[in-house]
Coordinates of C-alpha atoms and ligand atoms in Angstrom, one line a residue:
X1 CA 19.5 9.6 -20.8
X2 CA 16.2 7.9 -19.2
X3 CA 14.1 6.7 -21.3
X4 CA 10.8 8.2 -20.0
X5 CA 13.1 11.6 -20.7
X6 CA 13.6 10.2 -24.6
X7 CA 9.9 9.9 -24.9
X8 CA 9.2 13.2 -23.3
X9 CA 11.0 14.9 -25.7
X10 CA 9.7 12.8 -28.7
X11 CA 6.2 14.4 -27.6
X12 CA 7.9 17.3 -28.1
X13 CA 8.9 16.6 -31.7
X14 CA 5.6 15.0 -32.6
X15 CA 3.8 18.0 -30.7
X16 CA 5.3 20.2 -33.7
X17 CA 4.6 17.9 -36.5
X18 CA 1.2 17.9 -35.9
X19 CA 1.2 21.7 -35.0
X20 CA 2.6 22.3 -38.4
X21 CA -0.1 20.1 -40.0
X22 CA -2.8 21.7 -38.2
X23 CA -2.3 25.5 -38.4
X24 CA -1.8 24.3 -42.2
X25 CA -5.4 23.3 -42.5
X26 CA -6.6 26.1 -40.8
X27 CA -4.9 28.5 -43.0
X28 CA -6.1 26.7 -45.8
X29 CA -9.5 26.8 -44.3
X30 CA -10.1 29.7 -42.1
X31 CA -12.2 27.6 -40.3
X32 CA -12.2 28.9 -36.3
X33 CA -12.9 25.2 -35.3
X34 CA -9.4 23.9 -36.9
X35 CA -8.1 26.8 -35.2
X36 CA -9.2 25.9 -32.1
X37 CA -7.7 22.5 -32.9
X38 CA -4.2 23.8 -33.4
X39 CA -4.3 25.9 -30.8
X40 CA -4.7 22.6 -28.7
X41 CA -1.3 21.2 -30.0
X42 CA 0.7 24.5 -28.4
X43 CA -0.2 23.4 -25.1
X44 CA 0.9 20.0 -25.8
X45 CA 4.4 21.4 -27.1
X46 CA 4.8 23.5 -24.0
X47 CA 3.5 21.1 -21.6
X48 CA 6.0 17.8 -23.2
X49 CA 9.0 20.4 -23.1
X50 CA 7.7 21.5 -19.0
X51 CA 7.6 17.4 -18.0
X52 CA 11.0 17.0 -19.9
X53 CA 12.5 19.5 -17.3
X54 CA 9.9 18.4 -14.7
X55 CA 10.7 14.8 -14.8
X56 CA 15.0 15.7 -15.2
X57 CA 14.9 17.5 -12.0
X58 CA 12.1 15.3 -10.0
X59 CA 14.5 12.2 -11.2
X60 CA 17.5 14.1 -8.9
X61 CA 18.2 12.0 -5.8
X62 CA 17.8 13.6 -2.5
X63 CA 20.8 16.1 -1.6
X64 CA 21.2 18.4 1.2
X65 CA 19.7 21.0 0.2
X66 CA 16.1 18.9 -1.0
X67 CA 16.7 16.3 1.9
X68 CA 13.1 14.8 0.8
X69 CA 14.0 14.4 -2.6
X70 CA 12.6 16.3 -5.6
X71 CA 9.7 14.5 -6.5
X72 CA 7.6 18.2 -6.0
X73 CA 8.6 19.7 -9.6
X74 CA 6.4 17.6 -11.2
X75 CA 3.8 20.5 -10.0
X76 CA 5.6 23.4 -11.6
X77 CA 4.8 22.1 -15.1
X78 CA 1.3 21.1 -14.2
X79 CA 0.8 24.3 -12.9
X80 CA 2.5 25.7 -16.0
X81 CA 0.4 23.4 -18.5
X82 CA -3.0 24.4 -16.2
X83 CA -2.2 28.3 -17.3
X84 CA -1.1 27.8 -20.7
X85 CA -4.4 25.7 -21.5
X86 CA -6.8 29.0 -20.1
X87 CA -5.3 31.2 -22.0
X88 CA -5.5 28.8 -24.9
X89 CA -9.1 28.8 -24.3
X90 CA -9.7 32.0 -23.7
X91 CA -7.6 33.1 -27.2
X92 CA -10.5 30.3 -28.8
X93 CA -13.5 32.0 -27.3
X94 CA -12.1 35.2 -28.7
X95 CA -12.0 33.9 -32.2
X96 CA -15.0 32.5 -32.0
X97 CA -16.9 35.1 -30.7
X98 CA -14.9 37.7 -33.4
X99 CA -16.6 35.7 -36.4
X100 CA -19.5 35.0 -35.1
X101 CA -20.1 38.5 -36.2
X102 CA -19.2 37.9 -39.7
X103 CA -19.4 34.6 -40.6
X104 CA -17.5 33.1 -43.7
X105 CA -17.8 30.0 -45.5
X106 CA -15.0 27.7 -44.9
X107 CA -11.9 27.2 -48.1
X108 CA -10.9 24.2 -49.1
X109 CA -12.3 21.9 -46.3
X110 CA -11.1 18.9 -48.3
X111 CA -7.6 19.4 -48.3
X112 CA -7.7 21.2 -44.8
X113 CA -9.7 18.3 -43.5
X114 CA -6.9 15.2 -44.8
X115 CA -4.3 17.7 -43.7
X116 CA -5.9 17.8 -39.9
X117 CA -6.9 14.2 -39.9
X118 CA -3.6 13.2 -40.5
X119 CA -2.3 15.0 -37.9
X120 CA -4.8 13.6 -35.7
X121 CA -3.4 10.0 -36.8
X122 CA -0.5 10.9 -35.7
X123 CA -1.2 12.2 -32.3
X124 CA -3.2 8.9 -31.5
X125 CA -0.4 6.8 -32.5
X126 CA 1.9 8.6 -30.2
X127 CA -0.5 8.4 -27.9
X128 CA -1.0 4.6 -27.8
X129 CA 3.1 4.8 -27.5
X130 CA 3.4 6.6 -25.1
X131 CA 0.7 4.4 -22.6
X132 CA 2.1 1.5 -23.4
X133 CA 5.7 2.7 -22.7
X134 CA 5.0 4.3 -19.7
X135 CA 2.7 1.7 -18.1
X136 CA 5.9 -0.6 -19.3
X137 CA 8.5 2.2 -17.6
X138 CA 6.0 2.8 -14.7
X139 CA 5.9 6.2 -15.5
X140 CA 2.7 8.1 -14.7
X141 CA 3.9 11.3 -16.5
X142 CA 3.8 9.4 -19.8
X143 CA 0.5 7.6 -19.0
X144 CA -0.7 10.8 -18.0
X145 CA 0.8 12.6 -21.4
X146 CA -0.2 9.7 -23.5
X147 CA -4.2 9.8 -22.2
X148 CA -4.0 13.5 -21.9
X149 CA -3.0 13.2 -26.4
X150 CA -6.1 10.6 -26.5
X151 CA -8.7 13.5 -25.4
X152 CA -7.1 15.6 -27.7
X153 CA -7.8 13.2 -30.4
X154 CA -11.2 12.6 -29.7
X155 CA -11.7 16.2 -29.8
X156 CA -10.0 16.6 -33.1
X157 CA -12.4 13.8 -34.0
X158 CA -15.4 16.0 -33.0
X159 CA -13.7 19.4 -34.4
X160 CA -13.4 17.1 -37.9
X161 CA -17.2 15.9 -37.6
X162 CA -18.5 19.4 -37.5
X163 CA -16.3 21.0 -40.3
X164 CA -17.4 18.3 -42.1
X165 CA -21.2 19.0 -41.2
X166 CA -20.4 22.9 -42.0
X167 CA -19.6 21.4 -45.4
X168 CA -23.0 19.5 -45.9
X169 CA -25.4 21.8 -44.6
X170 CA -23.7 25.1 -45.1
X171 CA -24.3 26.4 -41.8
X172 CA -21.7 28.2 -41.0
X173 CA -22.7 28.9 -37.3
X174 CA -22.0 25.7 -36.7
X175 CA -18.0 26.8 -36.9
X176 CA -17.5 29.1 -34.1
X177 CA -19.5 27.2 -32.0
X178 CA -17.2 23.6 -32.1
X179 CA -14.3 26.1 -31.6
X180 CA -16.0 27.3 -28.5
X181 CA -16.6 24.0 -27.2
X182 CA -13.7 23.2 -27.6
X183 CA -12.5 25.7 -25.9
X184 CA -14.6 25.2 -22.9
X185 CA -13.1 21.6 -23.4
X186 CA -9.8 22.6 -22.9
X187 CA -10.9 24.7 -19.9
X188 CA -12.0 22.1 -17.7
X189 CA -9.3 19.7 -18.2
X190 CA -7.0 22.7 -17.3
X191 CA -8.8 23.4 -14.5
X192 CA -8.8 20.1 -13.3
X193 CA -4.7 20.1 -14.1
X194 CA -4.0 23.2 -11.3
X195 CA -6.8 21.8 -9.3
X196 CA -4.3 18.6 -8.3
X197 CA -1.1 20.6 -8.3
X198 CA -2.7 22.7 -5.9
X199 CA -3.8 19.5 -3.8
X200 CA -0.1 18.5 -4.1
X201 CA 1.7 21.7 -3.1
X202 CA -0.6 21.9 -0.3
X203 CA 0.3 18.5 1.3
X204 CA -3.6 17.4 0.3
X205 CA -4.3 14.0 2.1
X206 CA -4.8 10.6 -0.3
X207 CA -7.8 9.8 -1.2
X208 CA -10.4 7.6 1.0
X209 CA -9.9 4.1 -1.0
X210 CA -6.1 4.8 -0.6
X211 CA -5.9 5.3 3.1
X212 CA -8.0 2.2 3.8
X213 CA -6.0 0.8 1.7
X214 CA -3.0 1.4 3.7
X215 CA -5.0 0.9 6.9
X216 CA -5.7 -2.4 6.0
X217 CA -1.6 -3.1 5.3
X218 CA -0.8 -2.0 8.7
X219 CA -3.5 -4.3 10.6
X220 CA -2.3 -6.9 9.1
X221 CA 1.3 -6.9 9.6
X222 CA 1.5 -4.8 13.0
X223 CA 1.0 -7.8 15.3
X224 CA 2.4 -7.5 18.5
X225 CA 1.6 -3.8 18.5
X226 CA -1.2 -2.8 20.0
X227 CA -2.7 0.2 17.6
X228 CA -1.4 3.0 15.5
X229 CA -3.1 6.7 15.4
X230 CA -2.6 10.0 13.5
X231 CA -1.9 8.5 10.0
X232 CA -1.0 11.3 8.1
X233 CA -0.3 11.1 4.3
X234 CA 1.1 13.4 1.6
X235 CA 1.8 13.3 -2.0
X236 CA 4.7 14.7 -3.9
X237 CA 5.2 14.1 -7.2
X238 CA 5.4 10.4 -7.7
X239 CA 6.4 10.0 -4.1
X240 CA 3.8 9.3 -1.2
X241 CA 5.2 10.0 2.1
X242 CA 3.2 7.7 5.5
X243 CA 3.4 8.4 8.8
X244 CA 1.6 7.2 12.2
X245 CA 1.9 6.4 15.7
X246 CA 2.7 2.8 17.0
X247 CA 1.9 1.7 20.0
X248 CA 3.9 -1.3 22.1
X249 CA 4.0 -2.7 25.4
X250 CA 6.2 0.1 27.3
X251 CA 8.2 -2.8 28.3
X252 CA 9.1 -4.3 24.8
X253 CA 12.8 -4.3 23.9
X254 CA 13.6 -2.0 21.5
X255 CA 15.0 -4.3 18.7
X256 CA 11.4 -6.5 18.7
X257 CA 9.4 -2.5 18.5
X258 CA 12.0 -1.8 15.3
X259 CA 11.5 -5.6 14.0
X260 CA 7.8 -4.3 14.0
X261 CA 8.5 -1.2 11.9
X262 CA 11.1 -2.6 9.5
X263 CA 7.8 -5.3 8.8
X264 CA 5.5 -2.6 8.5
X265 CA 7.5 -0.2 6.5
X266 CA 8.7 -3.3 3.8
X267 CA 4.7 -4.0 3.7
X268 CA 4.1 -0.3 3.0
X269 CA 6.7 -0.5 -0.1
X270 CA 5.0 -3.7 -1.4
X271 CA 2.0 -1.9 -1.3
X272 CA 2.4 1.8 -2.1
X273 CA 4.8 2.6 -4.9
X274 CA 8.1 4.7 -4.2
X275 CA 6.6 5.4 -0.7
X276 CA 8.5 6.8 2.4
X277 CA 7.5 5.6 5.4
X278 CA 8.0 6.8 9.4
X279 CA 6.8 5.5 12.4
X280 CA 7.3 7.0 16.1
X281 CA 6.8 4.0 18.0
X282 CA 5.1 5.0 21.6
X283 CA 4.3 3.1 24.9
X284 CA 0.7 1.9 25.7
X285 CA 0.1 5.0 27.8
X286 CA 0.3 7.1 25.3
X287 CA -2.9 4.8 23.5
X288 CA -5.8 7.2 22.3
X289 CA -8.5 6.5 19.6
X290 CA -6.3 5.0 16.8
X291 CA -6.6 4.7 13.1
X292 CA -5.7 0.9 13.5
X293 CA -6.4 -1.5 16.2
X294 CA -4.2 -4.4 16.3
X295 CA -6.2 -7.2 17.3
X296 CA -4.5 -8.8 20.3
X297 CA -3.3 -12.6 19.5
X298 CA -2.6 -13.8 23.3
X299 CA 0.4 -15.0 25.0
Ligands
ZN301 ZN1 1.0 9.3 19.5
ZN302 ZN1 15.5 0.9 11.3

């Protein structure tokens, strides 16, 4: 088994520990805020156990059926992880807004509190394992996982703050309202979730920064060309797939034109992680207002 698979599913595990803790301090305290908290910690059950599957089938080598590979299924579970969180939040808001009606003082808060602060612990410590692992694995699913945990915790951290200020002052108010920013929390990082599978699925272009990036790659190694035009990129998954126009002397043998694009694709894969990169190499005729110029060194 992979490893970044192993620590996939050990989100899993610790995704129900801490589940378990906090729906325990919730029922000890009816509080809607720790509710709110543990509600949390389903989505990050659901969504380990979606990139366990996500990151089996993306790690499949291209067959014939998937002849670029099946870096795309990454989206599914972030697609799958963007739903799960609404309705998440939208099962929040509806607890909140129920006892906002008829408020109740909060049980126990001292036990419930150690019980969810624990829990939180917990969640921060795997999330500190899992960036450092996956930055070590080169993994961006479990960087991804492991910061996505780190919000969590500093949400815990605020959920914690204002039980603990319910507890002080007595104002119960106070309660639904954390749970309902939480909740609105949780929405916008959903939200933000679909927002890039959507960009993905729909062949979205890199960003700027990246594409001058790779604009700079090809001046620099294309010498003897004399420009390339329509650069068009795409991400899927982990995978970022290149592609442009060069443009050689019409009379240039074709061995030196595929020197040229073996030096620019090897530059491309120095520079771009798990990129695929192809080039349709034209004569000068076919010239037009290019994404690179090639500055011309002389005979
Ligand atoms: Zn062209
Ligand atoms: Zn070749």
């Amino acid at each position: 088994m992979h490893r970044t698979i192993a620590y996939a599913l050990g989100s899993v595990a610790v995704g129900v520990v801490v589940l378990g803790l906090k729906y325990l301090a919730y029922w000890l305290t009816g509080s809607v805020a720790l509710y709110s908290d543990a509600l949390e910690s389903i989505i990050n059950i659901v969504a380990a156990g979606a990139a366990v599957v996500a990151l089996r089938v993306s790690a499949m080598p291209a067959d014939d059926n998937h002849p670029f590979g099946h870096s795309k299924a990454e989206y599914f579970s972030s697609v799958l992880e963007g739903v799960l969180i609404v309705i998440a939040a939208l099962a929040i808001l509806r607890e909140a807004w129920l006892s906002l009606s008829h408020l109740k003082a909060i049980s126990a808060p001292v036990e419930g509190l150690a019980i969810n602060a624990l829990a939180t612990l917990i969640n921060g410590l795997w999330s500190w394992v899992l960036i450092r692992q996956g930055r070590k694995l080169r993994s961006l699913a479990l960087v991804a996982d492991g910061k996505h945990l780190f919000t969590d915790v500093i949400t815990s951290g605020g959920v914690f703050l204002g039980v603990v200020l319910v507890g002080l002052t007595g104002w119960l108010i106070l309660d639904p309202l954390i749970a309902a920013l939480v909740a609105l929390n949780i929405l916008w990082s959903g939200w933000g979730l679909v927002r890039e599978s959507v960009g993905g699925l729909m062949d979205e272009s890199l960003p700027a920064e990246e594409l001058d990036r790779i604009r700079e790659v090809i001046f620099k190694h294309a010498e003897g060309a004399y420009q390339a035009h329509d650069l068009r990129t795409r991400l899927a998954g982990r995978k970022t797939f290149i592609e442009f126009h060069l443009v050689v002397a019409g009379q240039m043998p074709v061995d030196e034109a595929h020197e040229i694009c073996d030096r620019l694709e090897s530059a491309l894969h120095e520079a771009v992680d798990d990129c695929v990169v192809t080039i349709h190499v034209e004569p000068e005729d076919k010239a037009k207002i290019a994404d690179v110029y090639v500055p011309y060194e002389g005979p």
